[in-house]
Short mmCIF file of N, CA, C and O in Angstrom, two decimals:
data_model
loop_
_atom_site.label_atom_id
_atom_site.label_comp_id
_atom_site.label_asym_id
_atom_site.label_seq_id
_atom_site.Cartn_x
_atom_site.Cartn_y
_atom_site.Cartn_z
N MET A 1 138.14 81.11 48.96
CA MET A 1 138.74 80.65 47.57
C MET A 1 138.34 79.34 46.88
O MET A 1 138.21 79.57 45.05
N PRO A 2 137.36 78.58 47.35
CA PRO A 2 137.05 77.81 46.10
C PRO A 2 136.09 78.05 44.84
O PRO A 2 135.53 77.30 43.85
N PHE A 3 135.10 79.09 45.54
CA PHE A 3 134.21 79.53 45.04
C PHE A 3 134.51 80.28 43.13
O PHE A 3 134.40 79.80 42.56
N LEU A 4 135.68 81.30 43.80
CA LEU A 4 135.98 81.91 43.24
C LEU A 4 137.21 81.20 42.11
O LEU A 4 137.08 81.02 40.85
N ALA A 5 137.34 79.88 42.51
CA ALA A 5 137.85 79.29 41.11
C ALA A 5 137.07 78.45 40.76
O ALA A 5 137.25 77.97 39.52
N PHE A 6 136.18 77.56 41.20
CA PHE A 6 134.70 77.26 40.45
C PHE A 6 134.10 77.87 39.70
O PHE A 6 134.65 77.42 38.02
N ILE A 7 134.17 79.92 39.79
CA ILE A 7 133.11 80.60 38.91
C ILE A 7 134.76 80.46 37.64
O ILE A 7 133.66 80.73 36.54
N GLY A 8 135.55 80.65 37.91
CA GLY A 8 137.04 81.35 36.80
C GLY A 8 136.54 79.93 35.94
O GLY A 8 136.73 80.43 34.46
N GLY A 9 137.06 78.63 36.40
CA GLY A 9 136.80 77.70 35.87
C GLY A 9 136.32 77.44 34.71
O GLY A 9 135.74 76.73 33.96
N ALA A 10 133.83 77.85 34.84
CA ALA A 10 133.32 77.14 34.26
C ALA A 10 133.24 78.02 33.55
O ALA A 10 133.48 77.62 32.43
N TYR A 11 134.03 79.72 33.98
CA TYR A 11 133.90 80.92 32.78
C TYR A 11 135.04 80.44 31.46
O TYR A 11 135.18 80.80 30.41
N PHE A 12 136.20 79.77 31.76
CA PHE A 12 137.11 79.43 30.31
C PHE A 12 137.24 77.59 30.43
O PHE A 12 137.27 77.84 29.17
N PHE A 13 136.19 77.43 30.77
CA PHE A 13 135.67 75.81 30.21
C PHE A 13 134.44 75.92 29.08
O PHE A 13 134.29 76.01 28.25
N PHE A 14 133.52 77.54 29.78
CA PHE A 14 132.12 77.68 28.30
C PHE A 14 133.02 78.12 27.50
O PHE A 14 131.89 78.70 26.12
N VAL A 15 134.38 79.19 27.71
CA VAL A 15 133.75 80.06 26.69
C VAL A 15 135.31 79.09 25.64
O VAL A 15 135.35 78.71 24.61
N GLY A 16 136.48 78.27 26.19
CA GLY A 16 136.55 77.82 25.62
C GLY A 16 136.14 76.30 24.61
O GLY A 16 135.64 76.19 23.57
N ILE A 17 134.47 75.89 25.67
CA ILE A 17 133.48 75.28 24.78
C ILE A 17 132.93 75.91 23.16
O ILE A 17 133.15 75.20 22.31
N THR A 18 132.56 77.14 23.45
CA THR A 18 131.67 77.85 22.34
C THR A 18 133.06 78.91 21.85
O THR A 18 131.91 79.12 20.43
N GLY A 19 133.71 79.31 21.74
CA GLY A 19 134.21 80.12 20.43
C GLY A 19 134.47 81.61 20.79
O GLY A 19 135.09 81.47 19.68
N LYS A 20 133.93 81.67 21.92
CA LYS A 20 133.52 82.88 21.75
C LYS A 20 134.04 83.52 22.28
O LYS A 20 134.66 83.40 23.59
N GLY A 21 134.55 85.34 22.83
CA GLY A 21 134.91 86.30 23.53
C GLY A 21 136.68 87.06 23.06
O GLY A 21 136.85 86.25 21.67
N ARG A 22 136.84 87.74 23.34
CA ARG A 22 138.35 88.13 23.13
C ARG A 22 139.46 87.83 22.54
O ARG A 22 140.16 88.28 21.73
N ALA A 23 139.59 86.20 22.82
CA ALA A 23 140.90 85.42 22.62
C ALA A 23 140.68 85.45 21.53
O ALA A 23 141.67 84.86 21.65
N PHE A 24 139.77 85.42 20.73
CA PHE A 24 139.35 84.50 19.79
C PHE A 24 139.42 85.73 18.32
O PHE A 24 139.45 85.31 17.07
N LYS A 25 140.49 86.95 19.37
CA LYS A 25 139.76 87.88 17.78
C LYS A 25 141.36 88.72 17.93
O LYS A 25 142.18 88.62 18.87
N SER A 26 142.14 88.64 16.91
CA SER A 26 144.05 89.95 17.25
C SER A 26 143.57 90.93 17.67
O SER A 26 141.95 91.28 17.63
N LYS A 27 144.78 91.40 17.57
CA LYS A 27 144.31 92.30 18.38
C LYS A 27 143.53 93.33 17.55
O LYS A 27 143.41 94.67 17.84
N MET A 28 144.02 93.67 16.22
CA MET A 28 143.34 94.35 15.08
C MET A 28 142.15 93.85 14.95
O MET A 28 141.52 94.41 14.51
N GLY A 29 141.46 93.07 16.04
CA GLY A 29 139.85 92.45 15.83
C GLY A 29 139.67 91.81 15.14
O GLY A 29 138.39 90.85 14.38
N THR A 30 140.85 91.31 14.33
CA THR A 30 140.06 90.09 12.40
C THR A 30 139.97 88.79 13.33
O THR A 30 141.03 88.28 14.21
N PRO A 31 139.78 88.30 12.30
CA PRO A 31 139.56 86.27 13.60
C PRO A 31 141.01 86.13 12.83
O PRO A 31 141.25 86.30 12.56
N LEU A 32 141.12 84.99 14.22
CA LEU A 32 142.26 84.02 14.29
C LEU A 32 142.50 83.10 13.10
O LEU A 32 140.95 82.61 12.61
N SER A 33 143.13 83.14 12.70
CA SER A 33 143.53 81.59 11.85
C SER A 33 142.51 80.22 12.89
O SER A 33 143.02 79.86 13.65
N GLU A 34 142.47 79.19 11.68
CA GLU A 34 142.14 78.07 12.43
C GLU A 34 142.66 77.19 13.26
O GLU A 34 142.16 76.71 14.26
N LYS A 35 144.18 77.62 13.13
CA LYS A 35 145.13 76.26 14.15
C LYS A 35 145.05 77.14 14.91
O LYS A 35 144.77 76.74 16.25
N GLU A 36 145.34 78.62 14.86
CA GLU A 36 145.31 79.77 16.55
C GLU A 36 144.28 79.66 17.29
O GLU A 36 144.07 79.45 18.72
N VAL A 37 142.70 79.12 16.42
CA VAL A 37 141.73 79.43 16.85
C VAL A 37 141.47 77.68 18.10
O VAL A 37 141.08 78.14 19.31
N LYS A 38 142.61 76.82 16.91
CA LYS A 38 142.52 75.69 18.00
C LYS A 38 143.15 75.25 19.09
O LYS A 38 142.71 74.92 20.10
N THR A 39 143.57 75.73 19.01
CA THR A 39 144.94 76.07 20.04
C THR A 39 144.39 77.42 21.40
O THR A 39 144.55 76.85 22.11
N VAL A 40 143.95 77.71 20.71
CA VAL A 40 143.04 79.09 21.96
C VAL A 40 142.04 78.02 23.22
O VAL A 40 141.85 77.99 24.07
N LYS A 41 141.24 76.85 21.68
CA LYS A 41 140.27 76.28 22.74
C LYS A 41 141.06 75.33 23.70
O LYS A 41 140.51 75.00 24.51
N ILE A 42 141.32 74.61 23.14
CA ILE A 42 142.24 73.27 24.11
C ILE A 42 142.99 74.69 24.97
O ILE A 42 142.61 73.71 26.30
N THR A 43 143.69 75.86 24.96
CA THR A 43 144.01 76.51 26.18
C THR A 43 143.00 76.49 27.03
O THR A 43 143.47 76.35 28.57
N TYR A 44 142.05 77.37 27.39
CA TYR A 44 141.08 77.57 27.68
C TYR A 44 140.28 76.08 28.23
O TYR A 44 140.34 76.79 29.81
N ILE A 45 140.37 75.43 27.36
CA ILE A 45 139.73 74.06 28.42
C ILE A 45 141.02 73.47 29.64
O ILE A 45 140.12 72.81 30.40
N ILE A 46 141.53 73.02 28.79
CA ILE A 46 142.12 73.58 30.51
C ILE A 46 143.17 73.26 31.04
O ILE A 46 142.75 73.31 32.37
N VAL A 47 142.67 74.97 30.66
CA VAL A 47 142.88 76.58 31.81
C VAL A 47 141.63 76.04 33.04
O VAL A 47 141.35 75.81 34.62
N GLY A 48 140.59 75.93 32.42
CA GLY A 48 139.08 75.45 33.14
C GLY A 48 139.31 74.74 33.73
O GLY A 48 138.37 74.27 34.77
N ALA A 49 139.32 73.44 33.09
CA ALA A 49 139.44 71.86 34.11
C ALA A 49 140.33 71.91 34.92
O ALA A 49 140.01 71.85 35.96
N LEU A 50 142.09 72.90 35.07
CA LEU A 50 142.63 72.82 36.52
C LEU A 50 141.36 73.57 37.24
O LEU A 50 141.97 73.20 38.56
N LEU A 51 140.88 74.65 37.03
CA LEU A 51 140.99 75.54 37.60
C LEU A 51 139.27 74.87 38.62
O LEU A 51 139.40 75.29 39.77
N LEU A 52 138.56 73.70 38.14
CA LEU A 52 137.77 73.45 38.16
C LEU A 52 137.74 72.16 39.75
O LEU A 52 137.72 71.91 40.21
N LEU A 53 139.25 71.86 38.88
CA LEU A 53 140.44 70.48 39.87
C LEU A 53 140.85 71.45 41.38
O LEU A 53 139.95 71.10 42.50
N ALA A 54 141.39 72.80 40.99
CA ALA A 54 141.67 73.21 42.30
C ALA A 54 140.80 73.33 42.97
O ALA A 54 141.10 73.73 44.59
N ALA A 55 138.94 73.87 42.43
CA ALA A 55 137.52 74.63 43.62
C ALA A 55 137.63 72.97 44.23
O ALA A 55 136.95 73.62 45.07
N ILE A 56 137.59 71.97 43.14
CA ILE A 56 137.23 70.33 44.05
C ILE A 56 137.96 70.31 45.35
O ILE A 56 137.45 70.74 46.12
N VAL A 57 139.07 70.33 44.67
CA VAL A 57 140.67 70.20 45.86
C VAL A 57 140.38 71.25 47.37
O VAL A 57 140.63 70.58 48.79
N SER A 58 140.18 72.14 47.21
CA SER A 58 140.17 73.19 48.09
C SER A 58 138.65 73.38 48.48
O SER A 58 138.83 73.14 49.58
N GLY A 59 137.76 73.19 48.38
CA GLY A 59 136.44 72.64 48.77
C GLY A 59 136.45 71.59 49.21
O GLY A 59 136.12 71.55 50.28
N ILE A 60 137.29 70.63 48.96
CA ILE A 60 137.06 69.33 50.03
C ILE A 60 137.47 69.58 52.01
O ILE A 60 137.79 68.95 51.88
N GLU A 61 139.39 70.64 51.15
CA GLU A 61 139.38 70.45 52.33
C GLU A 61 139.87 72.06 52.89
O GLU A 61 138.78 71.38 54.26
N LEU A 62 138.75 72.49 52.92
CA LEU A 62 137.64 73.83 53.53
C LEU A 62 136.55 73.21 54.20
O LEU A 62 136.32 73.69 55.33
N PHE A 63 136.12 72.17 53.80
CA PHE A 63 134.54 71.76 54.51
C PHE A 63 134.95 70.40 55.40
O PHE A 63 133.89 69.46 55.50
N SER A 64 135.57 69.56 55.11
CA SER A 64 136.54 68.84 55.44
C SER A 64 136.42 68.47 56.65
O SER A 64 136.74 69.55 57.12
N VAL A 65 135.76 67.67 58.46
CA VAL A 65 136.79 67.94 59.70
C VAL A 65 137.91 67.30 60.13
O VAL A 65 137.82 66.01 59.38
N ALA A 66 138.74 68.24 59.88
CA ALA A 66 140.12 67.12 60.50
C ALA A 66 139.74 66.97 61.76
O ALA A 66 139.03 66.36 63.01
#
């Protein structure tokens, strides 16, 4: 589980920083407005950070000896 969370978090974080991907276009294929792009970027970065945090916590729990 920590590996999947890490991969997903890294993907979301990378896409949020670069601003490329399907989330940055409307359903019709036209680019989003600047306000919408900023909202999508912030959302992707936050989701990526939370997934990376979950990967760290679950990795520590998985590899810690009780």
